[in-house]
Coordinates of C-alpha atoms in Angstrom, one line a residue:
X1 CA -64.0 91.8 44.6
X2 CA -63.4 92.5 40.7
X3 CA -61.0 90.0 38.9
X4 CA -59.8 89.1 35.5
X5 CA -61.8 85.8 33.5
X6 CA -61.3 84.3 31.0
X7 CA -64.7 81.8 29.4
X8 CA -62.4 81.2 26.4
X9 CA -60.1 81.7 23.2
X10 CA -60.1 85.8 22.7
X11 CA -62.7 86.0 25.4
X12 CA -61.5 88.2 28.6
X13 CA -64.2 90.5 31.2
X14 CA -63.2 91.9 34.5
X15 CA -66.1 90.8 36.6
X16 CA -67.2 90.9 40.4
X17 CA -66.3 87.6 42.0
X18 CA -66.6 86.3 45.6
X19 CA -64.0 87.7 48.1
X20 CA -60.6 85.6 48.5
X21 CA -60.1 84.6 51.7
X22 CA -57.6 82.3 53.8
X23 CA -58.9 79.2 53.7
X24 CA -56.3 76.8 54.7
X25 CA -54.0 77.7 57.7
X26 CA -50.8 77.7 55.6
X27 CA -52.7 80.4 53.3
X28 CA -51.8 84.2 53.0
X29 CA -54.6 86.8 51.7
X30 CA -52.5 89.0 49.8
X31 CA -54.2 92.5 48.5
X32 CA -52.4 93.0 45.2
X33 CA -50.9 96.3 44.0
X34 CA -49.7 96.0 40.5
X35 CA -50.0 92.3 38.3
X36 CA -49.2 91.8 34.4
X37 CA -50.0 89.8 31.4
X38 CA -47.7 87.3 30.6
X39 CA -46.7 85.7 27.2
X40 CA -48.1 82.2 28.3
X41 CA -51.5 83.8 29.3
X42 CA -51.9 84.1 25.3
X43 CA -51.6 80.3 24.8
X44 CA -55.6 79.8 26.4
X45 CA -56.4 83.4 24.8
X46 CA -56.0 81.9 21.1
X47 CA -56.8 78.0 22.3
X48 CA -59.2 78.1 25.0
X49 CA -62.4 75.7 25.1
X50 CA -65.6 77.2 25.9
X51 CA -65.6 77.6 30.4
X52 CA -69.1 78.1 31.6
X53 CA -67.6 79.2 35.0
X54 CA -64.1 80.7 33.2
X55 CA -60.9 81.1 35.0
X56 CA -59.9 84.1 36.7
X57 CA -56.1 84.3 35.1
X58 CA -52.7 85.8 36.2
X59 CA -49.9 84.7 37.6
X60 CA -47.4 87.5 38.7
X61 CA -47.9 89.8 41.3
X62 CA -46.7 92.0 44.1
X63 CA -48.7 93.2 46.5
X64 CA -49.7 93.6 50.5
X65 CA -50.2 90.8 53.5
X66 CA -53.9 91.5 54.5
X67 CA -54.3 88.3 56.5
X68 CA -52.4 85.0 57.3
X69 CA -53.3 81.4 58.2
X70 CA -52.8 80.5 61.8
X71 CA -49.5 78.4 61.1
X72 CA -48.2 80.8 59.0
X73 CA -44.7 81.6 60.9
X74 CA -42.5 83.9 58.5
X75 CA -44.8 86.1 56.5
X76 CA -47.0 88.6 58.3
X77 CA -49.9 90.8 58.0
X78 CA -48.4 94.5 56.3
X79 CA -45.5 92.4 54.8
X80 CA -45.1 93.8 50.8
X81 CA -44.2 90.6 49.1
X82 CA -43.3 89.1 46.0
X83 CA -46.0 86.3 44.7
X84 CA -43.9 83.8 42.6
X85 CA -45.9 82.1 39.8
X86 CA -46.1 78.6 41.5
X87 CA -46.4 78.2 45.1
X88 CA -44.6 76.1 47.0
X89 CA -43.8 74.7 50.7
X90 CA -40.1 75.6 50.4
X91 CA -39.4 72.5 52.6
X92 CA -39.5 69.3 50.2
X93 CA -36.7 67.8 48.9
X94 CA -37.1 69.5 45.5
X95 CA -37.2 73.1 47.3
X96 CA -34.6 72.4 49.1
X97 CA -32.8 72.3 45.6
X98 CA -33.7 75.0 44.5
X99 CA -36.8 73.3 42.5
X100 CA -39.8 74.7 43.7
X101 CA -42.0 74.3 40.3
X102 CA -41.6 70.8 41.3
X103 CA -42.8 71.2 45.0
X104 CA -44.2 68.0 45.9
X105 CA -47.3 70.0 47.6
X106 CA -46.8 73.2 45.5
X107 CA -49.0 74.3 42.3
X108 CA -49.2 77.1 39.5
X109 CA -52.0 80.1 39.9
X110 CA -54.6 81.3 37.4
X111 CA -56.5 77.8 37.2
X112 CA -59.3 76.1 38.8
X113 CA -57.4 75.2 41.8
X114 CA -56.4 78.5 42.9
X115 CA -57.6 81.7 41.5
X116 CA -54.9 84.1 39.7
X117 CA -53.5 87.5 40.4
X118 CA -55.2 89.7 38.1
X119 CA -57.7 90.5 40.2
X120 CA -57.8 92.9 43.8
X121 CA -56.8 90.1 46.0
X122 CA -55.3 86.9 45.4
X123 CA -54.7 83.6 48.2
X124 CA -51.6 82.0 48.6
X125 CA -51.4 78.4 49.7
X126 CA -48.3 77.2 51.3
X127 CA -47.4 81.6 52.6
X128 CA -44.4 80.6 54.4
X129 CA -42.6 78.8 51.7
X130 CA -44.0 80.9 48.8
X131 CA -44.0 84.8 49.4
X132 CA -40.5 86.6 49.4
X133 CA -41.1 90.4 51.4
X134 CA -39.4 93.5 50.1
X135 CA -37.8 96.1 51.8
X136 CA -38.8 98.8 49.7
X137 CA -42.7 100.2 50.1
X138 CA -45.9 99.7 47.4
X139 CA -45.0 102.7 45.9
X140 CA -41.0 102.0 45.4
X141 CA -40.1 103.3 42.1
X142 CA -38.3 100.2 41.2
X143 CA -42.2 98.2 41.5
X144 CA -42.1 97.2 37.6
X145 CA -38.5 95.7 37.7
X146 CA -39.6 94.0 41.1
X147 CA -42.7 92.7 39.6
X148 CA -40.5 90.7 36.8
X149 CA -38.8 88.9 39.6
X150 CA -42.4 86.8 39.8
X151 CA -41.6 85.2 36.3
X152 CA -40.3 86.9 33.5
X153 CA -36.5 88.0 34.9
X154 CA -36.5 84.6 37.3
X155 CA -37.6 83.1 33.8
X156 CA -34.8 84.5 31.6
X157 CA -32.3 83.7 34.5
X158 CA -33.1 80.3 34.5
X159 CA -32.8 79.6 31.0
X160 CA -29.1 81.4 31.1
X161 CA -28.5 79.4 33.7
X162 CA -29.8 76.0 32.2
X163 CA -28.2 76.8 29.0
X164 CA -24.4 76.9 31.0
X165 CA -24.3 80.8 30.2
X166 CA -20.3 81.1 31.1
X167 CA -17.8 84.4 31.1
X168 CA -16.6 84.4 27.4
X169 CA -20.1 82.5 25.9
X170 CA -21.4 83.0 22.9
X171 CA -24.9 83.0 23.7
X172 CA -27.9 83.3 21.4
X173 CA -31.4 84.0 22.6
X174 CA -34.5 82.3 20.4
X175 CA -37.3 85.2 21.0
X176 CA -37.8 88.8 21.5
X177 CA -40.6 88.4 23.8
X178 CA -40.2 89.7 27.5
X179 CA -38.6 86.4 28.6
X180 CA -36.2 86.7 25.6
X181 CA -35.2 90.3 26.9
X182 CA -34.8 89.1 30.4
X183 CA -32.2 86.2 28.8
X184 CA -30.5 88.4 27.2
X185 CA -30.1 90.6 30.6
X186 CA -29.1 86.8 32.7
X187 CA -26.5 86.7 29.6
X188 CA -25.2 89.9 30.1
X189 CA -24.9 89.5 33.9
X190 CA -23.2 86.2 34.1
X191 CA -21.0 87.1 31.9
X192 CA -21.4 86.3 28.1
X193 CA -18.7 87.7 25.5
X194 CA -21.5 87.7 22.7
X195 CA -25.1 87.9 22.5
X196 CA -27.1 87.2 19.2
X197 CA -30.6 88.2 19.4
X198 CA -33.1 86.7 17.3
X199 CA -36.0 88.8 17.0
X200 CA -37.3 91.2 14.3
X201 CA -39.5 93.3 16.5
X202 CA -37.5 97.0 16.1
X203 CA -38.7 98.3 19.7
X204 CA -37.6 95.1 21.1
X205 CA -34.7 94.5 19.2
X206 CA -34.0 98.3 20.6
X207 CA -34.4 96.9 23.9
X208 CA -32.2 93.8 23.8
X209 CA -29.7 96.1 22.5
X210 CA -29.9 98.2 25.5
X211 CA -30.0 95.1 27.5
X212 CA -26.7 93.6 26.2
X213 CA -27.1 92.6 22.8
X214 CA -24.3 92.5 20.7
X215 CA -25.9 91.0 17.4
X216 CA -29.3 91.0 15.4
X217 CA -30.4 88.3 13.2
X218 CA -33.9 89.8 12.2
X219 CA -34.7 86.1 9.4
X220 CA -36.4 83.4 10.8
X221 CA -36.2 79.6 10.3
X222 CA -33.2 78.2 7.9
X223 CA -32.3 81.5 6.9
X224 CA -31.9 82.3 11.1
X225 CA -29.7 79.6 11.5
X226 CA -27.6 80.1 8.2
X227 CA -27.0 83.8 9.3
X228 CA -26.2 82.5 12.9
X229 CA -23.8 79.7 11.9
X230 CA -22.3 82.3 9.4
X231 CA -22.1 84.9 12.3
X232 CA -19.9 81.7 14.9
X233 CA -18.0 80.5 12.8
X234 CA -19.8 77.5 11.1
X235 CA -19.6 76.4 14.8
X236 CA -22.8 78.1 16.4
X237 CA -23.5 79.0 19.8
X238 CA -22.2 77.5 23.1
X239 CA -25.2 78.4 24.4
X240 CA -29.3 79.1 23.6
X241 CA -32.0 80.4 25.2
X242 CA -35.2 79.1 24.0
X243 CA -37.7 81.5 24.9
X244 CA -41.2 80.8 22.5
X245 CA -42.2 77.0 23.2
X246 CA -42.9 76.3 19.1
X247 CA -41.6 73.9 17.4
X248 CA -39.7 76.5 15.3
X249 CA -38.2 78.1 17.6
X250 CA -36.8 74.7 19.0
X251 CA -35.6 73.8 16.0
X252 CA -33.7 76.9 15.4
X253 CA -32.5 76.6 18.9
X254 CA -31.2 72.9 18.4
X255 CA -30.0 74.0 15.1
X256 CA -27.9 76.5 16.3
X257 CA -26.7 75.6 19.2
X258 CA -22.8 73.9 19.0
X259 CA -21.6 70.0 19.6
X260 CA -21.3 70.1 23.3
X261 CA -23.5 73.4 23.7
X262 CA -26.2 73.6 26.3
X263 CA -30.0 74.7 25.0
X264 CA -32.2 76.5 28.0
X265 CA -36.1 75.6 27.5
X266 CA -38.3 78.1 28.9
X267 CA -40.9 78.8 26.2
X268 CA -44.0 77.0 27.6
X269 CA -43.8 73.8 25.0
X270 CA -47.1 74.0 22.2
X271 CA -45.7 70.9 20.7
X272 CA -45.2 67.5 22.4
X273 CA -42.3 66.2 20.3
X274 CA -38.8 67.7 20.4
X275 CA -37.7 68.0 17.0
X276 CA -34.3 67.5 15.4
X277 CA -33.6 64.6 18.4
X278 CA -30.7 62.4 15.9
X279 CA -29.0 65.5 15.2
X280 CA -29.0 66.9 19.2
X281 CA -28.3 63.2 19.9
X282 CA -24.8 63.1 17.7
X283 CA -24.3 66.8 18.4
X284 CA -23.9 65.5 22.4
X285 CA -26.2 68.7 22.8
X286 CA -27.4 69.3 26.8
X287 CA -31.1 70.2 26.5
X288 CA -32.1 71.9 29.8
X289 CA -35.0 73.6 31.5
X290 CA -38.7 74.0 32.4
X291 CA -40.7 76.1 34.3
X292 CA -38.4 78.0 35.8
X293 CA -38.3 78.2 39.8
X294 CA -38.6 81.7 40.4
X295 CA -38.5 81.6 44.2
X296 CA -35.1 79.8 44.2
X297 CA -33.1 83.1 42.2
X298 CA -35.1 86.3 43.8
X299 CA -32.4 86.1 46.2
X300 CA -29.9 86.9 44.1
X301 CA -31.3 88.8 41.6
X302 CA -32.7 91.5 43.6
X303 CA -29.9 93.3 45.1
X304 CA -28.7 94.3 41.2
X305 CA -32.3 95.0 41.0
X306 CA -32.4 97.4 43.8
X307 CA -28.7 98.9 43.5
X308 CA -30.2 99.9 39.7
X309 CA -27.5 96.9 38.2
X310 CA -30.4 95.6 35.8
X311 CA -33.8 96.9 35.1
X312 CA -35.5 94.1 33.5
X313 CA -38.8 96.5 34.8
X314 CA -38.3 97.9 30.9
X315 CA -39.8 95.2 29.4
X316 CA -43.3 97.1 30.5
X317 CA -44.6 99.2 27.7
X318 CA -48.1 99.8 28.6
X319 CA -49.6 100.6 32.4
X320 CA -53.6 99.6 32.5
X321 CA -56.0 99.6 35.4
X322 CA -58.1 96.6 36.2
X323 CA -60.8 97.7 33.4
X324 CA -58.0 97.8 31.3
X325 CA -56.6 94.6 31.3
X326 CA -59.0 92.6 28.2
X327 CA -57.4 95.2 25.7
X328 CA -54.0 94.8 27.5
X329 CA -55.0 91.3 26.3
X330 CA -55.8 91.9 22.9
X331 CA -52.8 94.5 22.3
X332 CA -50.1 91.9 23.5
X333 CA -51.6 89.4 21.3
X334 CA -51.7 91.5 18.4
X335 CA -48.3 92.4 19.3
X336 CA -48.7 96.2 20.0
X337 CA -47.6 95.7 23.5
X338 CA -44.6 93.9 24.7
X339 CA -46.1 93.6 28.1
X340 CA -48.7 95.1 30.2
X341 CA -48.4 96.2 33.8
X342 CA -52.0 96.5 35.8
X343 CA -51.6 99.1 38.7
X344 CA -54.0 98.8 41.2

């Protein structure tokens, strides 16, 4: 089968690869139908070490049951499903929370382990607890806005939802990326009074507009949070959503954010110290988030979806095939894309 590898930074080829298969009898074989590119999937395309074998990458996808392990019990073969971005048994004490990117037997595709989605066909470990089926067919014209619900709308969700987004909120959102957009959606939908958007991307900003957005602060670092600050108040926001992972953006997002405020973390961290922990300390600031467990909010997310509520779907401005996907790569990282869909 052909699939997306990566051997290292800026360094992407689609490439014949052997044939997934079920290998362990928890396992789905699932035939994919449309994938993307995701925002983190840049992090190893400017930083990765040299891979003799590579990686084949991806992590979001929809697609169709081709074959199933012989204890899988709930997902079957012809089922259109959802693939989350990390797997998971659904069973554990942390999925039965709600937690499944901490699933005690669970794991994340696109590494070594397990192979990613960006390719024809992609296994599933753990089938039964993972996979979420549709009722809507392949060719559904609601396919992009279902394909966010595998990270980037479950994603924005959960940093609304770890940052205490509230009817009446003030809520800012730290990054115009897709996650960003799909905050500002979560925002919107649970209820916030006020959105700030801080971005300075004009098609996105165009977007998050769309989307909800009430405000634009276009400066970035101290000049950001002055115009913030100026924009609440002197008070700031009751609640952020952290979308980028740097360590400007996370001091923005603790700069901004009110005494008593709640922060959402769901830009994948590139820096392994929080900064501004004194002032977050004396500001009694709640500092939530993480990878966000996808599987636990399709559920309630995808009726709006399918009832045409939100259509986080938007956040897809270019449509590649497979042969496509290294110079979806390069136009994401260059930022001429916001993100790329690959329709199989």
């Amino acid at each position: 089968m052909r699939a997306t590898v990566m051997y290292k930074a800026g360094e992407v080829r689609i490439e014949n690869v052997p044939d997934t298969r079920v290998i362990n009898p928890t396992d789905a074989l699932v035939r994919v139908t449309r994938a993307c590119i995701c925002g983190s999937d840049l992090w190893p395309y400017k930083a990765m070490e040299p891979s003799e074998n590579g990686v084949v990458m991806g992590h979001e996808a929809i697609g169709v049951v081709e074959d199933v392990g012989k204890d899988v019990r709930k997902v079957k073969r012809g089922d259109f499903v959802i693939m989350p971005f990390a797997w998971s048994d659904g069973t554990c004490e942390f999925c039965a929370k709600g937690l499944q990117t901490s699933c005690v037997q669970g794991g994340f595709f696109g590494n070594d382990e397990v192979a990613g989605a960006q390719a024809e066909a992609v296994r599933v470990p753990l089938a039964d607890g993972t996979l979420f089926a549709l009722p809507v067919g392949k060719d559904d014209a609601l396919m992009p806005s279902l394909l966010t619900l595998s990270d980037v709308m479950g994603t924005g969700h959960h940093a609304a939802v770890s940052a205490k987004v509230a009817p009446g909120n003030i809520v800012a959102v730290v990054g115009d990326g897709a996650v960003g957009l799909c905050g500002v959606i979560a925002a919107r939908r649970l209820g916030a009074e006020q959105i700030i958007m801080l971005g300075h991307h004009r098609d996105r900003i165009t977007l998050a507009e769309e989307f909800g957005a009430t405000d634009v602060v276009k400066e970035r670092g101290a000049e950001a949070i002055e115009r913030v600050l100026e924009m609440t108040g002197g008070l700031g926001a009751h609640s952020v959503l952290e979308c980028v992972g740097l360590e400007q953006s996370t001091t923005t997002a603790l700069s901004i954010v009110r005494p008593g405020g709640a922060v959402g973390r769901v830009g994948v961290p590139q820096d392994t110290k929080i900064p501004l922990g004194d002032e977050s300390f004396y500001k009694n600031v709640h500092l939530a988030g993480g990878p966000a467990p996808v599987r636990a909010y399709i559920e309630e997310l995808l009726p709006d979806v399918l009832e045409g509520k939100i259509e986080p779907g938007r956040v897809f401005d270019r449509t590649t095939n497979l042969d496509g996907v290294p110079e979806g790569y390069r136009a994401m990282n260059d930022r001429e894309a916001l993100k790329v869909m690959i329709e199989f």
